[in-house]
PDB file of C-alpha atoms in Angstrom:
ATOM      1  CA  UNK A   1       3.334  22.876 -21.730  1.00  0.00           C
ATOM      2  CA  UNK A   2       5.645  19.933 -21.015  1.00  0.00           C
ATOM      3  CA  UNK A   3       4.445  19.794 -17.394  1.00  0.00           C
ATOM      4  CA  UNK A   4       0.832  19.781 -18.591  1.00  0.00           C
ATOM      5  CA  UNK A   5       1.545  16.858 -20.932  1.00  0.00           C
ATOM      6  CA  UNK A   6       3.240  14.904 -18.139  1.00  0.00           C
ATOM      7  CA  UNK A   7       0.295  15.607 -15.819  1.00  0.00           C
ATOM      8  CA  UNK A   8      -2.124  14.411 -18.505  1.00  0.00           C
ATOM      9  CA  UNK A   9      -0.127  11.196 -18.965  1.00  0.00           C
ATOM     10  CA  UNK A  10      -0.134  10.563 -15.212  1.00  0.00           C
ATOM     11  CA  UNK A  11      -3.907  11.041 -15.081  1.00  0.00           C
ATOM     12  CA  UNK A  12      -4.414   8.674 -18.013  1.00  0.00           C
ATOM     13  CA  UNK A  13      -2.060   6.140 -16.440  1.00  0.00           C
ATOM     14  CA  UNK A  14      -3.863   6.363 -13.116  1.00  0.00           C
ATOM     15  CA  UNK A  15      -7.246   5.861 -14.754  1.00  0.00           C
ATOM     16  CA  UNK A  16      -6.330   2.750 -16.711  1.00  0.00           C
ATOM     17  CA  UNK A  17      -8.825   0.111 -15.738  1.00  0.00           C
ATOM     18  CA  UNK A  18      -7.402  -3.120 -17.078  1.00  0.00           C
ATOM     19  CA  UNK A  19      -9.709  -3.655 -19.991  1.00  0.00           C
ATOM     20  CA  UNK A  20      -7.524  -3.366 -23.084  1.00  0.00           C
ATOM     21  CA  UNK A  21      -7.047  -7.138 -23.286  1.00  0.00           C
ATOM     22  CA  UNK A  22     -10.850  -7.485 -23.272  1.00  0.00           C
ATOM     23  CA  UNK A  23     -11.136  -4.852 -26.007  1.00  0.00           C
ATOM     24  CA  UNK A  24      -8.579  -6.728 -28.130  1.00  0.00           C
ATOM     25  CA  UNK A  25     -10.406 -10.027 -27.441  1.00  0.00           C
ATOM     26  CA  UNK A  26     -13.681  -8.461 -28.612  1.00  0.00           C
ATOM     27  CA  UNK A  27     -12.045  -7.116 -31.782  1.00  0.00           C
ATOM     28  CA  UNK A  28     -10.629 -10.561 -32.536  1.00  0.00           C
ATOM     29  CA  UNK A  29     -13.988 -12.240 -31.896  1.00  0.00           C
ATOM     30  CA  UNK A  30     -15.709  -9.741 -34.174  1.00  0.00           C
ATOM     31  CA  UNK A  31     -13.267  -9.906 -37.088  1.00  0.00           C
ATOM     32  CA  UNK A  32     -11.581 -13.307 -36.987  1.00  0.00           C
ATOM     33  CA  UNK A  33     -14.463 -15.433 -38.180  1.00  0.00           C
ATOM     34  CA  UNK A  34     -12.190 -17.825 -40.083  1.00  0.00           C
ATOM     35  CA  UNK A  35      -9.830 -18.344 -37.153  1.00  0.00           C
ATOM     36  CA  UNK A  36      -7.089 -15.987 -38.345  1.00  0.00           C
ATOM     37  CA  UNK A  37      -6.962 -12.246 -38.938  1.00  0.00           C
ATOM     38  CA  UNK A  38      -4.834  -9.120 -38.717  1.00  0.00           C
ATOM     39  CA  UNK A  39      -5.172  -6.551 -35.912  1.00  0.00           C
ATOM     40  CA  UNK A  40      -3.461  -3.222 -35.388  1.00  0.00           C
ATOM     41  CA  UNK A  41      -3.141  -2.271 -31.709  1.00  0.00           C
ATOM     42  CA  UNK A  42      -2.955   1.412 -32.612  1.00  0.00           C
ATOM     43  CA  UNK A  43      -6.572   1.227 -33.815  1.00  0.00           C
ATOM     44  CA  UNK A  44      -7.733  -0.168 -30.456  1.00  0.00           C
ATOM     45  CA  UNK A  45      -6.162   2.368 -28.110  1.00  0.00           C
ATOM     46  CA  UNK A  46      -7.573   5.733 -27.105  1.00  0.00           C
ATOM     47  CA  UNK A  47      -4.505   7.099 -25.325  1.00  0.00           C
ATOM     48  CA  UNK A  48      -1.149   8.409 -26.580  1.00  0.00           C
ATOM     49  CA  UNK A  49       1.784   6.023 -26.943  1.00  0.00           C
ATOM     50  CA  UNK A  50       4.857   5.340 -29.016  1.00  0.00           C
ATOM     51  CA  UNK A  51       5.908   1.936 -27.603  1.00  0.00           C
ATOM     52  CA  UNK A  52       4.043  -1.058 -26.259  1.00  0.00           C
ATOM     53  CA  UNK A  53       5.781  -3.478 -23.922  1.00  0.00           C
ATOM     54  CA  UNK A  54       4.380  -6.934 -23.314  1.00  0.00           C
ATOM     55  CA  UNK A  55       5.694  -8.796 -20.270  1.00  0.00           C
ATOM     56  CA  UNK A  56       5.013 -12.429 -19.473  1.00  0.00           C
ATOM     57  CA  UNK A  57       4.110 -13.612 -15.982  1.00  0.00           C
ATOM     58  CA  UNK A  58       7.725 -14.354 -15.013  1.00  0.00           C
ATOM     59  CA  UNK A  59       8.942 -10.742 -15.091  1.00  0.00           C
ATOM     60  CA  UNK A  60      10.043  -9.346 -11.754  1.00  0.00           C
ATOM     61  CA  UNK A  61       9.503  -5.761 -10.657  1.00  0.00           C
ATOM     62  CA  UNK A  62      13.232  -5.019 -10.911  1.00  0.00           C
ATOM     63  CA  UNK A  63      13.435  -6.473 -14.439  1.00  0.00           C
ATOM     64  CA  UNK A  64      10.457  -4.394 -15.515  1.00  0.00           C
ATOM     65  CA  UNK A  65      11.967  -1.191 -14.090  1.00  0.00           C
ATOM     66  CA  UNK A  66      15.259  -1.914 -15.863  1.00  0.00           C
ATOM     67  CA  UNK A  67      13.492  -2.421 -19.218  1.00  0.00           C
ATOM     68  CA  UNK A  68      11.108   0.542 -18.914  1.00  0.00           C
ATOM     69  CA  UNK A  69      13.502   2.966 -17.250  1.00  0.00           C
ATOM     70  CA  UNK A  70      10.696   4.121 -14.929  1.00  0.00           C
ATOM     71  CA  UNK A  71       8.946   2.644 -11.909  1.00  0.00           C
ATOM     72  CA  UNK A  72       5.348   1.562 -12.380  1.00  0.00           C
ATOM     73  CA  UNK A  73       3.065   2.484  -9.485  1.00  0.00           C
ATOM     74  CA  UNK A  74       1.676  -1.024  -9.295  1.00  0.00           C
ATOM     75  CA  UNK A  75       3.027  -4.547  -9.677  1.00  0.00           C
ATOM     76  CA  UNK A  76       1.392  -7.903  -9.074  1.00  0.00           C
ATOM     77  CA  UNK A  77       3.513 -11.018  -9.251  1.00  0.00           C
ATOM     78  CA  UNK A  78       2.558 -13.722 -11.779  1.00  0.00           C
ATOM     79  CA  UNK A  79       0.417 -11.501 -14.016  1.00  0.00           C
ATOM     80  CA  UNK A  80       0.909 -10.679 -17.674  1.00  0.00           C
ATOM     81  CA  UNK A  81       1.473  -6.979 -18.286  1.00  0.00           C
ATOM     82  CA  UNK A  82       0.710  -4.554 -21.113  1.00  0.00           C
ATOM     83  CA  UNK A  83       2.600  -1.279 -20.739  1.00  0.00           C
ATOM     84  CA  UNK A  84       2.281   1.627 -23.150  1.00  0.00           C
ATOM     85  CA  UNK A  85       4.725   4.508 -23.085  1.00  0.00           C
ATOM     86  CA  UNK A  86       5.090   7.916 -24.679  1.00  0.00           C
ATOM     87  CA  UNK A  87       8.437   9.718 -24.462  1.00  0.00           C
ATOM     88  CA  UNK A  88       9.677   7.335 -21.756  1.00  0.00           C
ATOM     89  CA  UNK A  89       6.603   7.843 -19.541  1.00  0.00           C
ATOM     90  CA  UNK A  90       3.915   5.237 -18.849  1.00  0.00           C
ATOM     91  CA  UNK A  91       0.575   6.236 -20.367  1.00  0.00           C
ATOM     92  CA  UNK A  92      -1.252   2.934 -19.805  1.00  0.00           C
ATOM     93  CA  UNK A  93      -0.547  -0.045 -17.562  1.00  0.00           C
ATOM     94  CA  UNK A  94      -2.545  -3.254 -17.348  1.00  0.00           C
ATOM     95  CA  UNK A  95      -2.054  -6.499 -15.468  1.00  0.00           C
ATOM     96  CA  UNK A  96      -3.934  -9.547 -16.700  1.00  0.00           C
ATOM     97  CA  UNK A  97      -4.553 -12.813 -14.928  1.00  0.00           C
ATOM     98  CA  UNK A  98      -2.715 -15.925 -15.905  1.00  0.00           C
ATOM     99  CA  UNK A  99      -2.398 -19.571 -15.006  1.00  0.00           C
ATOM    100  CA  UNK A 100       1.038 -21.075 -14.529  1.00  0.00           C
ATOM    101  CA  UNK A 101       0.050 -24.364 -16.164  1.00  0.00           C
ATOM    102  CA  UNK A 102      -2.130 -23.315 -19.115  1.00  0.00           C
ATOM    103  CA  UNK A 103      -3.639 -20.345 -20.931  1.00  0.00           C
ATOM    104  CA  UNK A 104      -6.676 -18.612 -19.457  1.00  0.00           C
ATOM    105  CA  UNK A 105      -9.813 -17.921 -21.438  1.00  0.00           C
ATOM    106  CA  UNK A 106      -9.302 -14.894 -23.695  1.00  0.00           C
ATOM    107  CA  UNK A 107      -5.544 -14.733 -23.095  1.00  0.00           C
ATOM    108  CA  UNK A 108      -3.389 -12.880 -25.604  1.00  0.00           C
ATOM    109  CA  UNK A 109      -0.187 -14.812 -26.259  1.00  0.00           C
ATOM    110  CA  UNK A 110       2.298 -12.413 -27.899  1.00  0.00           C
ATOM    111  CA  UNK A 111       5.417 -13.602 -29.738  1.00  0.00           C
ATOM    112  CA  UNK A 112       7.863 -13.001 -26.890  1.00  0.00           C
ATOM    113  CA  UNK A 113      11.167 -14.653 -27.851  1.00  0.00           C
ATOM    114  CA  UNK A 114      12.140 -17.808 -25.998  1.00  0.00           C
ATOM    115  CA  UNK A 115      14.508 -17.071 -23.105  1.00  0.00           C
ATOM    116  CA  UNK A 116      13.184 -13.547 -22.513  1.00  0.00           C
ATOM    117  CA  UNK A 117      10.169 -12.323 -20.598  1.00  0.00           C
ATOM    118  CA  UNK A 118       9.189  -9.255 -22.615  1.00  0.00           C
ATOM    119  CA  UNK A 119       9.024  -7.698 -26.050  1.00  0.00           C
ATOM    120  CA  UNK A 120       8.749  -4.078 -27.168  1.00  0.00           C
ATOM    121  CA  UNK A 121       6.641  -3.046 -30.152  1.00  0.00           C
ATOM    122  CA  UNK A 122       6.958   0.488 -31.577  1.00  0.00           C
ATOM    123  CA  UNK A 123       3.569   1.980 -32.493  1.00  0.00           C
ATOM    124  CA  UNK A 124       4.067   1.534 -36.253  1.00  0.00           C
ATOM    125  CA  UNK A 125       4.898  -2.158 -35.917  1.00  0.00           C
ATOM    126  CA  UNK A 126       2.270  -3.224 -33.357  1.00  0.00           C
ATOM    127  CA  UNK A 127       0.377  -5.182 -36.010  1.00  0.00           C
ATOM    128  CA  UNK A 128      -0.300  -8.846 -35.520  1.00  0.00           C
ATOM    129  CA  UNK A 129      -1.549 -11.919 -37.286  1.00  0.00           C
ATOM    130  CA  UNK A 130      -3.905 -13.602 -34.855  1.00  0.00           C
ATOM    131  CA  UNK A 131      -4.625 -17.320 -34.642  1.00  0.00           C
ATOM    132  CA  UNK A 132      -7.397 -18.545 -32.372  1.00  0.00           C
ATOM    133  CA  UNK A 133      -6.522 -21.640 -30.356  1.00  0.00           C
ATOM    134  CA  UNK A 134      -8.552 -23.790 -27.993  1.00  0.00           C
ATOM    135  CA  UNK A 135      -7.619 -26.092 -25.146  1.00  0.00           C
ATOM    136  CA  UNK A 136     -10.762 -27.833 -23.951  1.00  0.00           C
ATOM    137  CA  UNK A 137     -13.177 -25.053 -22.972  1.00  0.00           C
ATOM    138  CA  UNK A 138     -10.437 -22.400 -23.051  1.00  0.00           C
ATOM    139  CA  UNK A 139     -10.094 -20.104 -26.059  1.00  0.00           C
ATOM    140  CA  UNK A 140      -6.947 -17.981 -26.397  1.00  0.00           C
ATOM    141  CA  UNK A 141      -5.144 -16.064 -29.112  1.00  0.00           C
ATOM    142  CA  UNK A 142      -1.634 -16.296 -30.536  1.00  0.00           C
ATOM    143  CA  UNK A 143      -0.410 -12.910 -31.812  1.00  0.00           C
ATOM    144  CA  UNK A 144       2.573 -12.898 -34.169  1.00  0.00           C
ATOM    145  CA  UNK A 145       4.007  -9.578 -35.245  1.00  0.00           C
ATOM    146  CA  UNK A 146       3.641  -8.735 -38.926  1.00  0.00           C
ATOM    147  CA  UNK A 147       7.083  -7.791 -40.205  1.00  0.00           C
TER     148      UNK A 147
END
């Protein structure tokens, strides 16, 4: 049974198509009419997980492996990463574009502490207050964890 679960997680991980950030963007656009709202990541995912890791664009492959304890099968430098894990195995991996100088349209800006390049959110605490920000024609979202 354990081997079947691991195989299922590998299949799900392999099939991830990089669209969770878009799904979260759409949820925010649909529910944050006043500019702020609350979202629960658990409600937006359709795969198993117990921890969500958010990495900023500065994370190196070696740093990511050290944090996760496993090697992702893909890595692109200077991308933001969403990694979901269940029992220390990756169940979903996404890399999202970024711009070194400014936010990109639709970017999710999580509350990663200054001086670090990632933050881990257990499934029960992956709830965020969202504030919509604009910079010229660019709209992006600041997500602060609800404690």
